[in-house]
mmCIF file of N, CA and C in Angstrom:
data_model
loop_
_atom_site.group_PDB
_atom_site.id
_atom_site.type_symbol
_atom_site.label_atom_id
_atom_site.label_comp_id
_atom_site.label_asym_id
_atom_site.label_seq_id
_atom_site.Cartn_x
_atom_site.Cartn_y
_atom_site.Cartn_z
ATOM 1 N N MET M 18 -13.595 -55.274 30.334
ATOM 2 C CA MET M 18 -14.401 -54.286 31.012
ATOM 3 C C MET M 18 -15.843 -54.784 31.001
ATOM 4 N N PRO M 19 -16.389 -55.106 32.168
ATOM 5 C CA PRO M 19 -17.749 -55.651 32.230
ATOM 6 C C PRO M 19 -18.809 -54.623 31.835
ATOM 7 N N GLU M 20 -19.771 -55.096 31.068
ATOM 8 C CA GLU M 20 -20.923 -54.272 30.727
ATOM 9 C C GLU M 20 -21.970 -54.461 31.823
ATOM 10 N N LEU M 21 -22.372 -53.367 32.440
ATOM 11 C CA LEU M 21 -23.344 -53.429 33.525
ATOM 12 C C LEU M 21 -24.772 -53.299 33.037
ATOM 13 N N SER M 22 -24.980 -52.458 32.025
ATOM 14 C CA SER M 22 -26.335 -52.211 31.552
ATOM 15 C C SER M 22 -26.285 -51.612 30.152
ATOM 16 N N ARG M 23 -27.446 -51.684 29.480
ATOM 17 C CA ARG M 23 -27.577 -51.131 28.130
ATOM 18 C C ARG M 23 -29.023 -50.676 27.966
ATOM 19 N N PHE M 24 -29.215 -49.411 27.584
ATOM 20 C CA PHE M 24 -30.566 -48.876 27.376
ATOM 21 C C PHE M 24 -30.500 -47.668 26.453
ATOM 22 N N TYR M 25 -31.492 -47.548 25.578
ATOM 23 C CA TYR M 25 -31.615 -46.408 24.658
ATOM 24 C C TYR M 25 -30.314 -46.092 23.909
ATOM 25 N N GLY M 26 -29.580 -47.126 23.546
ATOM 26 C CA GLY M 26 -28.318 -46.934 22.831
ATOM 27 C C GLY M 26 -27.141 -46.564 23.711
ATOM 28 N N ILE M 27 -27.352 -46.504 25.017
ATOM 29 C CA ILE M 27 -26.305 -46.169 25.989
ATOM 30 C C ILE M 27 -25.759 -47.465 26.570
ATOM 31 N N VAL M 28 -24.453 -47.558 26.672
ATOM 32 C CA VAL M 28 -23.806 -48.723 27.275
ATOM 33 C C VAL M 28 -23.056 -48.252 28.527
ATOM 34 N N ILE M 29 -23.284 -48.945 29.642
ATOM 35 C CA ILE M 29 -22.640 -48.621 30.919
ATOM 36 C C ILE M 29 -21.656 -49.739 31.245
ATOM 37 N N ARG M 30 -20.393 -49.347 31.540
ATOM 38 C CA ARG M 30 -19.344 -50.326 31.843
ATOM 39 C C ARG M 30 -18.500 -49.870 33.029
ATOM 40 N N MET M 31 -17.767 -50.827 33.595
ATOM 41 C CA MET M 31 -16.747 -50.554 34.621
ATOM 42 C C MET M 31 -15.499 -51.342 34.250
ATOM 43 N N TYR M 32 -14.355 -50.774 34.557
ATOM 44 C CA TYR M 32 -13.089 -51.482 34.372
ATOM 45 C C TYR M 32 -12.774 -52.319 35.604
ATOM 46 N N PHE M 33 -12.158 -53.481 35.396
ATOM 47 C CA PHE M 33 -11.642 -54.264 36.510
ATOM 48 C C PHE M 33 -10.440 -53.536 37.100
ATOM 49 N N GLY M 34 -10.341 -53.513 38.435
ATOM 50 C CA GLY M 34 -9.181 -52.945 39.117
ATOM 51 C C GLY M 34 -8.991 -51.465 38.877
ATOM 52 N N ASP M 35 -10.052 -50.728 38.623
ATOM 53 C CA ASP M 35 -9.953 -49.300 38.310
ATOM 54 C C ASP M 35 -9.589 -48.485 39.547
ATOM 55 N N HIS M 36 -9.269 -47.218 39.337
ATOM 56 C CA HIS M 36 -8.804 -46.296 40.375
ATOM 57 C C HIS M 36 -9.973 -45.558 41.025
ATOM 58 N N ASP M 37 -9.759 -45.042 42.222
ATOM 59 C CA ASP M 37 -10.745 -44.188 42.882
ATOM 60 C C ASP M 37 -10.787 -42.839 42.186
ATOM 61 N N PRO M 38 -11.836 -42.095 42.307
ATOM 62 C CA PRO M 38 -13.061 -42.344 43.053
ATOM 63 C C PRO M 38 -13.944 -43.352 42.307
ATOM 64 N N PRO M 39 -14.888 -43.967 43.032
ATOM 65 C CA PRO M 39 -15.805 -44.906 42.375
ATOM 66 C C PRO M 39 -16.523 -44.221 41.209
ATOM 67 N N HIS M 40 -16.568 -44.907 40.057
ATOM 68 C CA HIS M 40 -17.159 -44.321 38.870
ATOM 69 C C HIS M 40 -17.542 -45.399 37.873
ATOM 70 N N PHE M 41 -18.304 -44.995 36.861
ATOM 71 C CA PHE M 41 -18.616 -45.886 35.754
ATOM 72 C C PHE M 41 -18.439 -45.128 34.446
ATOM 73 N N HIS M 42 -18.309 -45.880 33.366
ATOM 74 C CA HIS M 42 -18.088 -45.326 32.034
ATOM 75 C C HIS M 42 -19.374 -45.494 31.230
ATOM 76 N N ALA M 43 -19.781 -44.438 30.544
ATOM 77 C CA ALA M 43 -20.972 -44.487 29.703
ATOM 78 C C ALA M 43 -20.574 -44.158 28.267
ATOM 79 N N TYR M 44 -21.135 -44.919 27.324
ATOM 80 C CA TYR M 44 -20.844 -44.770 25.900
ATOM 81 C C TYR M 44 -22.150 -44.558 25.148
ATOM 82 N N TYR M 45 -22.141 -43.584 24.239
ATOM 83 C CA TYR M 45 -23.324 -43.318 23.438
ATOM 84 C C TYR M 45 -22.912 -42.648 22.130
ATOM 85 N N ALA M 46 -23.312 -43.223 21.025
ATOM 86 C CA ALA M 46 -23.106 -42.643 19.694
ATOM 87 C C ALA M 46 -21.660 -42.195 19.454
ATOM 88 N N GLY M 47 -20.714 -43.042 19.822
ATOM 89 C CA GLY M 47 -19.312 -42.741 19.574
ATOM 90 C C GLY M 47 -18.667 -41.814 20.590
ATOM 91 N N ALA M 48 -19.428 -41.336 21.560
ATOM 92 C CA ALA M 48 -18.890 -40.466 22.613
ATOM 93 C C ALA M 48 -18.857 -41.237 23.924
ATOM 94 N N LYS M 49 -18.072 -40.734 24.883
ATOM 95 C CA LYS M 49 -18.037 -41.396 26.185
ATOM 96 C C LYS M 49 -17.845 -40.370 27.281
ATOM 97 N N ALA M 50 -18.280 -40.766 28.480
ATOM 98 C CA ALA M 50 -18.109 -39.927 29.663
ATOM 99 C C ALA M 50 -17.950 -40.841 30.866
ATOM 100 N N VAL M 51 -17.325 -40.305 31.892
ATOM 101 C CA VAL M 51 -17.138 -41.023 33.149
ATOM 102 C C VAL M 51 -17.980 -40.300 34.200
ATOM 103 N N PHE M 52 -18.777 -41.078 34.939
ATOM 104 C CA PHE M 52 -19.679 -40.547 35.958
ATOM 105 C C PHE M 52 -19.254 -41.021 37.332
ATOM 106 N N ALA M 53 -19.222 -40.100 38.289
ATOM 107 C CA ALA M 53 -18.896 -40.440 39.666
ATOM 108 C C ALA M 53 -20.068 -41.167 40.318
ATOM 109 N N ILE M 54 -19.748 -42.076 41.228
ATOM 110 C CA ILE M 54 -20.743 -42.713 42.089
ATOM 111 C C ILE M 54 -20.450 -42.188 43.488
ATOM 112 N N PRO M 55 -21.360 -41.704 44.254
ATOM 113 C CA PRO M 55 -22.814 -41.687 44.060
ATOM 114 C C PRO M 55 -23.379 -40.381 43.537
ATOM 115 N N SER M 56 -22.564 -39.387 43.224
ATOM 116 C CA SER M 56 -23.094 -38.077 42.823
ATOM 117 C C SER M 56 -23.680 -38.059 41.412
ATOM 118 N N SER M 57 -23.286 -38.995 40.568
ATOM 119 C CA SER M 57 -23.707 -39.065 39.162
ATOM 120 C C SER M 57 -23.223 -37.870 38.340
ATOM 121 N N GLU M 58 -22.230 -37.158 38.839
ATOM 122 C CA GLU M 58 -21.656 -36.038 38.091
ATOM 123 C C GLU M 58 -20.679 -36.548 37.045
ATOM 124 N N VAL M 59 -20.620 -35.864 35.907
ATOM 125 C CA VAL M 59 -19.645 -36.192 34.881
ATOM 126 C C VAL M 59 -18.281 -35.709 35.364
ATOM 127 N N ILE M 60 -17.320 -36.629 35.440
ATOM 128 C CA ILE M 60 -15.981 -36.248 35.883
ATOM 129 C C ILE M 60 -14.975 -36.233 34.727
ATOM 130 N N HIS M 61 -15.394 -36.763 33.576
ATOM 131 C CA HIS M 61 -14.523 -36.735 32.399
ATOM 132 C C HIS M 61 -15.372 -37.032 31.169
ATOM 133 N N GLY M 62 -15.098 -36.359 30.081
ATOM 134 C CA GLY M 62 -15.788 -36.622 28.833
ATOM 135 C C GLY M 62 -17.050 -35.799 28.680
ATOM 136 N N ASN M 63 -17.800 -36.139 27.626
ATOM 137 C CA ASN M 63 -18.987 -35.365 27.308
ATOM 138 C C ASN M 63 -19.934 -36.218 26.474
ATOM 139 N N LEU M 64 -21.197 -36.198 26.833
ATOM 140 C CA LEU M 64 -22.250 -36.875 26.078
ATOM 141 C C LEU M 64 -23.350 -35.865 25.771
ATOM 142 N N PRO M 65 -24.203 -36.166 24.796
ATOM 143 C CA PRO M 65 -25.336 -35.280 24.556
ATOM 144 C C PRO M 65 -26.189 -35.121 25.821
ATOM 145 N N THR M 66 -26.821 -33.963 25.939
ATOM 146 C CA THR M 66 -27.599 -33.646 27.141
ATOM 147 C C THR M 66 -28.658 -34.701 27.442
ATOM 148 N N ARG M 67 -29.394 -35.137 26.450
ATOM 149 C CA ARG M 67 -30.459 -36.132 26.674
ATOM 150 C C ARG M 67 -29.875 -37.431 27.213
ATOM 151 N N ALA M 68 -28.782 -37.910 26.649
ATOM 152 C CA ALA M 68 -28.155 -39.145 27.139
ATOM 153 C C ALA M 68 -27.663 -38.961 28.568
ATOM 154 N N THR M 69 -27.072 -37.816 28.862
ATOM 155 C CA THR M 69 -26.593 -37.552 30.228
ATOM 156 C C THR M 69 -27.743 -37.582 31.222
ATOM 157 N N LYS M 70 -28.864 -36.981 30.870
ATOM 158 C CA LYS M 70 -30.023 -36.986 31.768
ATOM 159 C C LYS M 70 -30.538 -38.395 32.009
ATOM 160 N N LEU M 71 -30.573 -39.213 30.967
ATOM 161 C CA LEU M 71 -31.011 -40.603 31.136
ATOM 162 C C LEU M 71 -30.056 -41.380 32.034
ATOM 163 N N ILE M 72 -28.766 -41.163 31.869
ATOM 164 C CA ILE M 72 -27.768 -41.860 32.689
ATOM 165 C C ILE M 72 -27.889 -41.431 34.143
ATOM 166 N N VAL M 73 -28.059 -40.149 34.397
ATOM 167 C CA VAL M 73 -28.209 -39.656 35.767
ATOM 168 C C VAL M 73 -29.469 -40.247 36.397
ATOM 169 N N GLU M 74 -30.555 -40.306 35.640
ATOM 170 C CA GLU M 74 -31.793 -40.921 36.150
ATOM 171 C C GLU M 74 -31.559 -42.379 36.500
ATOM 172 N N TRP M 75 -30.932 -43.119 35.589
ATOM 173 C CA TRP M 75 -30.646 -44.530 35.817
ATOM 174 C C TRP M 75 -29.749 -44.720 37.044
ATOM 175 N N ALA M 76 -28.682 -43.925 37.131
ATOM 176 C CA ALA M 76 -27.737 -44.051 38.240
ATOM 177 C C ALA M 76 -28.401 -43.751 39.581
ATOM 178 N N SER M 77 -29.303 -42.791 39.605
ATOM 179 C CA SER M 77 -29.971 -42.461 40.865
ATOM 180 C C SER M 77 -30.867 -43.608 41.332
ATOM 181 N N LEU M 78 -31.386 -44.386 40.400
ATOM 182 C CA LEU M 78 -32.222 -45.537 40.746
ATOM 183 C C LEU M 78 -31.398 -46.732 41.219
ATOM 184 N N HIS M 79 -30.112 -46.749 40.884
ATOM 185 C CA HIS M 79 -29.289 -47.945 41.118
ATOM 186 C C HIS M 79 -28.007 -47.650 41.904
ATOM 187 N N GLN M 80 -28.045 -46.676 42.804
ATOM 188 C CA GLN M 80 -26.850 -46.292 43.567
ATOM 189 C C GLN M 80 -26.227 -47.469 44.317
ATOM 190 N N ASP M 81 -27.039 -48.207 45.054
ATOM 191 C CA ASP M 81 -26.504 -49.326 45.844
ATOM 192 C C ASP M 81 -25.888 -50.389 44.936
ATOM 193 N N GLU M 82 -26.561 -50.706 43.845
ATOM 194 C CA GLU M 82 -26.046 -51.704 42.921
ATOM 195 C C GLU M 82 -24.748 -51.247 42.260
ATOM 196 N N LEU M 83 -24.664 -49.960 41.944
ATOM 197 C CA LEU M 83 -23.433 -49.435 41.352
ATOM 198 C C LEU M 83 -22.264 -49.520 42.325
ATOM 199 N N LEU M 84 -22.508 -49.197 43.579
ATOM 200 C CA LEU M 84 -21.431 -49.300 44.580
ATOM 201 C C LEU M 84 -21.008 -50.747 44.792
ATOM 202 N N GLN M 85 -21.968 -51.681 44.783
ATOM 203 C CA GLN M 85 -21.622 -53.105 44.894
ATOM 204 C C GLN M 85 -20.820 -53.553 43.670
ATOM 205 N N ALA M 86 -21.239 -53.098 42.497
ATOM 206 C CA ALA M 86 -20.510 -53.445 41.271
ATOM 207 C C ALA M 86 -19.093 -52.891 41.319
ATOM 208 N N TRP M 87 -18.942 -51.665 41.824
ATOM 209 C CA TRP M 87 -17.615 -51.059 41.957
ATOM 210 C C TRP M 87 -16.723 -51.921 42.849
ATOM 211 N N ASP M 88 -17.239 -52.299 44.015
ATOM 212 C CA ASP M 88 -16.450 -53.117 44.948
ATOM 213 C C ASP M 88 -16.007 -54.422 44.293
ATOM 214 N N LEU M 89 -16.906 -55.050 43.554
ATOM 215 C CA LEU M 89 -16.551 -56.305 42.881
ATOM 216 C C LEU M 89 -15.528 -56.079 41.773
ATOM 217 N N ALA M 90 -15.736 -55.069 40.947
ATOM 218 C CA ALA M 90 -14.817 -54.813 39.834
ATOM 219 C C ALA M 90 -13.423 -54.462 40.334
ATOM 220 N N VAL M 91 -13.334 -53.665 41.394
ATOM 221 C CA VAL M 91 -12.030 -53.310 41.963
ATOM 222 C C VAL M 91 -11.326 -54.561 42.495
ATOM 223 N N ALA M 92 -12.117 -55.508 43.009
ATOM 224 C CA ALA M 92 -11.562 -56.768 43.519
ATOM 225 C C ALA M 92 -11.366 -57.801 42.405
ATOM 226 N N LEU M 93 -11.489 -57.350 41.149
ATOM 227 C CA LEU M 93 -11.292 -58.202 39.968
ATOM 228 C C LEU M 93 -12.309 -59.332 39.879
ATOM 229 N N GLN M 94 -13.529 -59.071 40.379
ATOM 230 C CA GLN M 94 -14.623 -60.027 40.303
ATOM 231 C C GLN M 94 -15.706 -59.473 39.380
ATOM 232 N N GLN M 95 -16.411 -60.368 38.730
ATOM 233 C CA GLN M 95 -17.450 -59.973 37.776
ATOM 234 C C GLN M 95 -18.656 -59.371 38.506
ATOM 235 N N PRO M 96 -18.975 -58.099 38.241
ATOM 236 C CA PRO M 96 -20.177 -57.511 38.848
ATOM 237 C C PRO M 96 -21.437 -58.012 38.152
ATOM 238 N N ASP M 97 -22.544 -57.937 38.873
ATOM 239 C CA ASP M 97 -23.834 -58.321 38.313
ATOM 240 C C ASP M 97 -24.312 -57.258 37.333
ATOM 241 N N ARG M 98 -25.150 -57.685 36.393
ATOM 242 C CA ARG M 98 -25.789 -56.730 35.493
ATOM 243 C C ARG M 98 -26.830 -55.942 36.274
ATOM 244 N N ILE M 99 -27.088 -54.732 35.818
ATOM 245 C CA ILE M 99 -28.044 -53.841 36.460
ATOM 246 C C ILE M 99 -29.155 -53.554 35.464
ATOM 247 N N GLU M 100 -30.393 -53.607 35.941
ATOM 248 C CA GLU M 100 -31.560 -53.398 35.085
ATOM 249 C C GLU M 100 -31.457 -52.064 34.329
ATOM 250 N N PRO M 101 -31.846 -52.058 33.073
ATOM 251 C CA PRO M 101 -31.842 -50.809 32.304
ATOM 252 C C PRO M 101 -33.057 -49.949 32.648
ATOM 253 N N LEU M 102 -33.073 -48.745 32.116
ATOM 254 C CA LEU M 102 -34.293 -47.937 32.218
ATOM 255 C C LEU M 102 -35.369 -48.597 31.377
ATOM 256 N N PRO M 103 -36.611 -48.521 31.821
ATOM 257 C CA PRO M 103 -37.696 -49.134 31.011
ATOM 258 C C PRO M 103 -37.964 -48.348 29.738
#
């Protein structure tokens, strides 16, 4: 599972060959959640509110890159890393 980004203790990943709808996995402090692309809504799991807000902010800045990463990961190709939040 490729790691796309890492910031403030949050790790963002995608699975190769994953199922629709387009989404990414976020991990923080032993918890995880799945976020839809491009809505950035949590579709599974639960993270602390502050971490969720940071992930939504990050995802809104990188919508195009996330969709490109999704297309590559579904095609079993390595997606590019995405810049973290500053």
